[in-house]
Coordinates of C-alpha atoms and ligand atoms in Angstrom, one line a residue:
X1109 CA -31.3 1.0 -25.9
X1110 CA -27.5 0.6 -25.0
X1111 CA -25.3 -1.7 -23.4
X1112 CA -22.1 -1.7 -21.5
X1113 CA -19.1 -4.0 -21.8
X1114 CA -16.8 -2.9 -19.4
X1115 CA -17.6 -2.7 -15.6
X1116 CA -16.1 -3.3 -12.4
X1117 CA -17.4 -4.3 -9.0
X1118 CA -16.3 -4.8 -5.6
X1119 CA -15.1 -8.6 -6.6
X1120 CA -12.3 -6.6 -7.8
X1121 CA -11.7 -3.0 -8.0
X1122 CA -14.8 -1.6 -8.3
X1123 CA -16.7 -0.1 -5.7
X1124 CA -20.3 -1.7 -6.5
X1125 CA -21.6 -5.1 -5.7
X1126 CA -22.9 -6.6 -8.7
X1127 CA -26.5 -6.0 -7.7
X1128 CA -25.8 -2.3 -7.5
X1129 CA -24.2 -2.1 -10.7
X1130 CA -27.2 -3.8 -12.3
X1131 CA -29.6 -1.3 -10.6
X1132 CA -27.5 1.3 -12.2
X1133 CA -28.0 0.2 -15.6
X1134 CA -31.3 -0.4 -15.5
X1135 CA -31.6 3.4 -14.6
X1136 CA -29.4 4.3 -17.3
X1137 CA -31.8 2.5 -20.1
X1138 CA -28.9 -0.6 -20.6
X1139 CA -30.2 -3.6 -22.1
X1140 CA -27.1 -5.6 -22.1
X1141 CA -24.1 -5.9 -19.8
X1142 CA -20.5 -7.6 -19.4
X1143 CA -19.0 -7.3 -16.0
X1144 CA -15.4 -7.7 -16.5
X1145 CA -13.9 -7.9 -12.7
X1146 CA -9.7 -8.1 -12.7
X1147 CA -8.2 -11.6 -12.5
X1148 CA -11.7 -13.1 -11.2
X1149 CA -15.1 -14.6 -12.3
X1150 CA -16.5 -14.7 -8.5
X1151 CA -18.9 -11.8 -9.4
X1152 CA -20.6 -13.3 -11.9
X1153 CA -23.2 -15.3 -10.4
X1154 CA -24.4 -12.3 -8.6
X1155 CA -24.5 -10.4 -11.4
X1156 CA -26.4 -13.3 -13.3
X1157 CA -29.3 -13.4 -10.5
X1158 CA -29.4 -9.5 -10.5
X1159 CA -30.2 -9.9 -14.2
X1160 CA -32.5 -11.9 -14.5
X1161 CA -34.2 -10.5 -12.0
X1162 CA -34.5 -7.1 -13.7
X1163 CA -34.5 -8.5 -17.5
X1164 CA -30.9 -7.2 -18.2
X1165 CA -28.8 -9.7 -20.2
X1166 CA -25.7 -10.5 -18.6
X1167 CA -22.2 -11.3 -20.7
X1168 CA -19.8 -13.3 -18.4
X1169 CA -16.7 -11.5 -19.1
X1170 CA -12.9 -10.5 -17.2
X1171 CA -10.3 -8.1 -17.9
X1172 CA -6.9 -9.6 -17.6
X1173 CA -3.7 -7.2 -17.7
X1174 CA -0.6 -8.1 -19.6
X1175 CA 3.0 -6.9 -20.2
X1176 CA 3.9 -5.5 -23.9
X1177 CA 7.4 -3.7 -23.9
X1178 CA 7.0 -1.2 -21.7
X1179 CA 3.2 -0.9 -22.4
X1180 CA 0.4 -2.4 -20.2
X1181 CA -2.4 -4.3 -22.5
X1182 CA -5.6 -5.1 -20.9
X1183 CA -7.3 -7.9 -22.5
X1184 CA -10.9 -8.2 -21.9
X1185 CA -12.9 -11.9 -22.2
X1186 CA -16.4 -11.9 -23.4
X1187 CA -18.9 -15.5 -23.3
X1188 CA -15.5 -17.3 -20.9
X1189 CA -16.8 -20.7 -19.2
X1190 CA -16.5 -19.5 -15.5
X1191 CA -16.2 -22.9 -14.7
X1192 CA -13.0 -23.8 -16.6
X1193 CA -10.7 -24.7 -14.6
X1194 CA -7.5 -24.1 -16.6
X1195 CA -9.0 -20.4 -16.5
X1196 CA -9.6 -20.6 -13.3
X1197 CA -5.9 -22.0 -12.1
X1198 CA -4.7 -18.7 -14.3
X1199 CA -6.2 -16.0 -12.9
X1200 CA -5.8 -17.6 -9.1
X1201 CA -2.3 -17.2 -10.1
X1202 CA -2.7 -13.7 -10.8
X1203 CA -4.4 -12.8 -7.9
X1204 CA -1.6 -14.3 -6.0
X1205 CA 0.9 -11.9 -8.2
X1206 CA -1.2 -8.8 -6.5
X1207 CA -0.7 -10.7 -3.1
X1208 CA 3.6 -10.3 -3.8
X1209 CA 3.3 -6.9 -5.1
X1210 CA 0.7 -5.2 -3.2
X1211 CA 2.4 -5.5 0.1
X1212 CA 5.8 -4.1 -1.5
X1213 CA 3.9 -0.8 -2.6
X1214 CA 2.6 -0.4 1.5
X1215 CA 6.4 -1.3 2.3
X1216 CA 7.3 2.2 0.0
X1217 CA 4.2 4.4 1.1
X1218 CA 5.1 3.6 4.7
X1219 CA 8.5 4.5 3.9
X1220 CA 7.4 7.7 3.0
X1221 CA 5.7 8.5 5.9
X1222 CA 1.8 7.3 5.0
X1223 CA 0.4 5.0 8.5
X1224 CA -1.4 2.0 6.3
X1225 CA -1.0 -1.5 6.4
X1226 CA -1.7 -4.5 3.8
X1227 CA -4.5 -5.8 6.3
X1228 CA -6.3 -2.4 6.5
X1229 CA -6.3 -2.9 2.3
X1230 CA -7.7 -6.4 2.2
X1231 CA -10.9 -5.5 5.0
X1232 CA -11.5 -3.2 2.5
X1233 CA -11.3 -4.5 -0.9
X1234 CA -13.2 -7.9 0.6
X1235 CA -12.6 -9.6 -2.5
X1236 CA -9.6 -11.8 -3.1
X1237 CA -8.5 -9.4 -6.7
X1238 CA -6.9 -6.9 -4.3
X1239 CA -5.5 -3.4 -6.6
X1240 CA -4.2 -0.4 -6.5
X1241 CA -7.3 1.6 -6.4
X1242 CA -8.0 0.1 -3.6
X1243 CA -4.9 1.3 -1.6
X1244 CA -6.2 4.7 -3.2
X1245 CA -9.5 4.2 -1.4
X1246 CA -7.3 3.7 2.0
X1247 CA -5.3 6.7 1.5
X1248 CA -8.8 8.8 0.5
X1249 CA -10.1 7.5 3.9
X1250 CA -7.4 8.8 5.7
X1251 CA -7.1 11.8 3.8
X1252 CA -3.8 11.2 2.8
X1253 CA -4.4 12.6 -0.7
X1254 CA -8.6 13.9 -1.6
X1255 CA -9.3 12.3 -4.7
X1256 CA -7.9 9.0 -6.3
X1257 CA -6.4 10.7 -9.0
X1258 CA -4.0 12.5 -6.5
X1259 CA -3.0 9.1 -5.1
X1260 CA -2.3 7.2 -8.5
X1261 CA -0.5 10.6 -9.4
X1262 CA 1.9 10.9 -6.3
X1263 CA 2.3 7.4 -5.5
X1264 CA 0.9 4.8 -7.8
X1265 CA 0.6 5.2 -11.3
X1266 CA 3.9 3.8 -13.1
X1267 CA 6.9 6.4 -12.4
X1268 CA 5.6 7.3 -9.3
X1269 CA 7.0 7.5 -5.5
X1270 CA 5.5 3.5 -4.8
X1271 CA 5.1 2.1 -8.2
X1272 CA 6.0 -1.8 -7.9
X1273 CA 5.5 -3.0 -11.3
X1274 CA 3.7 -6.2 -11.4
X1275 CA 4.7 -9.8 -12.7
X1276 CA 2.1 -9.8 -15.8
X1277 CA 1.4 -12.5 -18.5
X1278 CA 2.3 -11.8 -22.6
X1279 CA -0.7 -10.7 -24.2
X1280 CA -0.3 -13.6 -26.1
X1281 CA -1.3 -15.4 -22.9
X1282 CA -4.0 -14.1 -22.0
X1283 CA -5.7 -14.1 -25.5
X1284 CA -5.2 -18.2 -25.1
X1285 CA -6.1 -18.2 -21.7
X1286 CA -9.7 -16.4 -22.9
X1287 CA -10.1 -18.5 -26.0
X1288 CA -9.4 -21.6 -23.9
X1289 CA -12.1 -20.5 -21.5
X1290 CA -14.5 -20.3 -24.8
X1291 CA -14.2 -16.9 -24.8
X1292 CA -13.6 -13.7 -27.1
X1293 CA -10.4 -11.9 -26.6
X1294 CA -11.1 -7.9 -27.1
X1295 CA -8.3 -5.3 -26.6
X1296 CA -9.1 -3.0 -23.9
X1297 CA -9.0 1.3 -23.7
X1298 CA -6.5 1.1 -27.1
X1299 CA -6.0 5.2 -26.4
X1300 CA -3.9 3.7 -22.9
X1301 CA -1.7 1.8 -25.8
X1302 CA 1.2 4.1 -26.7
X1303 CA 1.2 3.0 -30.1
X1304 CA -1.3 4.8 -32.6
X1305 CA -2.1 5.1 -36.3
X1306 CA 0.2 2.6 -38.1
X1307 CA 1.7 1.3 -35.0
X1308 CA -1.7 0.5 -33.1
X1309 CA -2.9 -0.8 -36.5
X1310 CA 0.9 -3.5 -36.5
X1311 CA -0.4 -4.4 -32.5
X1312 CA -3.2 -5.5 -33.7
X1313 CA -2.5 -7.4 -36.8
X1314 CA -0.1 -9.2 -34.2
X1315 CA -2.8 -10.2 -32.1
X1316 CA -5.1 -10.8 -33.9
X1317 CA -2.6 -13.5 -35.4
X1318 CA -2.7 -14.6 -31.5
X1319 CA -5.9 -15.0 -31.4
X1320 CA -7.6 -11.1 -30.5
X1321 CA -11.3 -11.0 -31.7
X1322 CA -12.2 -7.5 -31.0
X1323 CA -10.9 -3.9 -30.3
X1324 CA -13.0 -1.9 -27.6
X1325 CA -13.3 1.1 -29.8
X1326 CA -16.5 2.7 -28.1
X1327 CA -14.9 4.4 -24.5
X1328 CA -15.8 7.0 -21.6
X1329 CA -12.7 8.9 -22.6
X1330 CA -12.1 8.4 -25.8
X1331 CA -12.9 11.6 -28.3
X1332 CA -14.3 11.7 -31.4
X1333 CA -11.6 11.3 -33.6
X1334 CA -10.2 8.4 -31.4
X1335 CA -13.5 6.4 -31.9
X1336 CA -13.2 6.5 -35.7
X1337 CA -9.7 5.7 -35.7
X1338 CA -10.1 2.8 -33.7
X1339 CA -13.2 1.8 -35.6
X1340 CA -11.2 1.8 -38.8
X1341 CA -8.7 -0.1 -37.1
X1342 CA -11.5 -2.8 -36.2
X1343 CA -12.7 -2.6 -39.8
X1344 CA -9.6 -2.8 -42.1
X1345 CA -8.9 -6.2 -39.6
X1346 CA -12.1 -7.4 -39.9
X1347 CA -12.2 -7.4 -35.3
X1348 CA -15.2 -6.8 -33.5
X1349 CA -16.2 -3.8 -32.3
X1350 CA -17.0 -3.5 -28.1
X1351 CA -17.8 -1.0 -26.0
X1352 CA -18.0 0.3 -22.1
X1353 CA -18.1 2.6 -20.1
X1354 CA -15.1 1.0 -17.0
X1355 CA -16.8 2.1 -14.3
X1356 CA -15.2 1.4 -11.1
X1357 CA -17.5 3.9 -8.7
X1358 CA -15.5 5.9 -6.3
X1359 CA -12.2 5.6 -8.2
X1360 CA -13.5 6.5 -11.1
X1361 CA -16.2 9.3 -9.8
X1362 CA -16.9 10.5 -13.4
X1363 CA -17.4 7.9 -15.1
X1364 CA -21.3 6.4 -14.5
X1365 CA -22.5 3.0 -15.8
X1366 CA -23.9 2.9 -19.3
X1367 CA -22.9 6.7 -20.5
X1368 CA -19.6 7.4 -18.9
X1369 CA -18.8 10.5 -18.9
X1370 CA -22.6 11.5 -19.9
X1371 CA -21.3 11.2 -24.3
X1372 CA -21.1 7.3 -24.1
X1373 CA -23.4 5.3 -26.0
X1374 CA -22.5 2.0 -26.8
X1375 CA -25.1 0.6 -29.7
X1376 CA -27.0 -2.7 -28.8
X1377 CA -26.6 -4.0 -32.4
X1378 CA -23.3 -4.6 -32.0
X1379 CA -24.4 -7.7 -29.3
X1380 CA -25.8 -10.1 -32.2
X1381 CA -22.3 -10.1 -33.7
X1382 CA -20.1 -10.8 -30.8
X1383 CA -22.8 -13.4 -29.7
X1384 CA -22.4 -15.2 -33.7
X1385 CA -17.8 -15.6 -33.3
X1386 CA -18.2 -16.8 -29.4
X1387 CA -21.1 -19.6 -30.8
X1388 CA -18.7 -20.5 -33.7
X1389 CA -15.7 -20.5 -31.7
Ligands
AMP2662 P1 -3.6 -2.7 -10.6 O1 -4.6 -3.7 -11.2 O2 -3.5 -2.9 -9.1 O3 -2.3 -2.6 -11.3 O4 -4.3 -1.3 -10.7 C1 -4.6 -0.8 -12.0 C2 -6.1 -0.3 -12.0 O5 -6.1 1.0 -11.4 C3 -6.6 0.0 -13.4 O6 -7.2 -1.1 -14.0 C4 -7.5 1.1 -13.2 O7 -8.8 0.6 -12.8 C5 -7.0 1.9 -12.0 N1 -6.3 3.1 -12.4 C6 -5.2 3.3 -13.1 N2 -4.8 4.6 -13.2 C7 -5.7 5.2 -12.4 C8 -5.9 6.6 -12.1 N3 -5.1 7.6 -12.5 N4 -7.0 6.9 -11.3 C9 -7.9 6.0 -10.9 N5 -7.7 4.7 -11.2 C10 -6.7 4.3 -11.9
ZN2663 ZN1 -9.8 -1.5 -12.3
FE2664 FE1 -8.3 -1.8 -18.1
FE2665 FE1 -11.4 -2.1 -16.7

């Protein structure tokens, strides 16, 4: 068996409803899951009562972006308290953030021509965690660009014609945040981190000092060599070792729940672990 730790639904950026993400594991042979929705926990009790129902464990988990130099850090939470309300006033707060800066992106797209408005985003997304893939999906549907690729690559990846950066928390913050919550701070997709070999290995030590538990070392896209790196990384400072797949659905076409691009296999023995530091913690 296998299980996935990183997936998306259409509480935030992802383009499956919890249920449907569930049903996709179970195809795929996953035994365990985290769904880890941007900046909300409102999927989670869907995703609990699609579990149960088809014997799939369910991890409550998040992904929460932050702001290191120049570099984004995505901090995932595994085992967070859904109900804490600290948590909870947090991440409301950094929904609101994509609220200010989602409009100013429309603002630059319709500047350069492209018809869309900020409504026409929302009735989309449906969810309050409103992001850039989904003003990829608008543009899709009206075959501005074909892919989402070719949007975040002419207008929304950073550098490009409607990048708005984003007012993000320190990393620091979000690892307290998750802890607060009860939960287990893991580093997300460490190949998106500019920093590798002795300078991924200096990021870490500093957050693990901050409170980081884990390092998502198993990835959709990460090669070979980039695995073992990061799993000697994990081992030399003694952090946990995650996996998952990201899928998002439609922005993410190639990447399928459980085995990613088709290589991904996450091992279930490395649940029992990450299940031991969130008891103790
Ligand atoms: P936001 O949270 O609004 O800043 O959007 C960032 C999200 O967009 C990331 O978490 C990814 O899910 C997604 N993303 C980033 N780059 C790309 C890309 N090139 N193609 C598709 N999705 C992307
Ligand atoms: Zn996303
Ligand atoms: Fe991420
Ligand atoms: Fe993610």
């Amino acid at each position: 068996m296998r299980i996935d730790l990183h997936l998306h639904t259409t509480y935030s950026d992802g383009s499956r409803s919890p249920a449907d993400v569930l049903a996709l594991a179970k195809a795929a042979g996953v035994s365990a899951l985290a769904i880890t929705d941007h900046d909300t926990v409102d999927g989670l009790p869907d995703a609990l009562e699609a579990g149960a129902a088809l014997g799939i464990e369910v991890i409550q988990g998040i992904e929460i972006s932050s702001r290191y130099g120049d570099t984004e850090l995505h901090i995932l939470g595994y085992f967070v308290d859904r109900h804490d309300t600290e948590l909870l006033h947090r991440l409301a707060q950094l929904r609101a953030s994509r609220h200010r800066r989602n409009p100013r992106i429309i603002e630059k797209l319709n500047g350069l021509g492209l018809a869309l408005t900020y409504e026409e985003v929302k009735a989309l997304a449906g969810a309050d965690s409103v992001g850039r893939p989904h003003i990829a999906r608008v543009l899709m549907e009206k075959s501005y660009v074909t892919s989402a690729k070719e949007a975040f690559d002419r207008y929304l990846a950073q550098g490009a014609a409607a990048y708005v950066p984003r007012e993000l928390p320190e990393p620091t913050e979000a690892i307290a945040w998750i802890r607060m919550a009860g939960g287990l701070p893991v580093l997300a997709h460490p190949s998106w981190v500019k920093a590798n070999g002795a300078g991924l290995l200096k990021l870490c030590e500093i957050l693990k000092a901050e409170g980081l538990a884990g390092l998502e070392v198993h990835y959709s896209t990460h090669k070979p060599q980039q695995t073992a790196d990061y799993l000697s990384v994990a081992k030399r400072l003694d952090l946990l070792v995650t996996g998952g797949s990201d899928f998002h659905g439609l922005t993410k076409p190639d990447i399928e729940v459980g085995v990613g691009r088709g290589n991904l296999r996450v091992p279930e023995k490395l649940l029992e672990p990450l299940k031991k530091a969130a008891a103790v913690q």
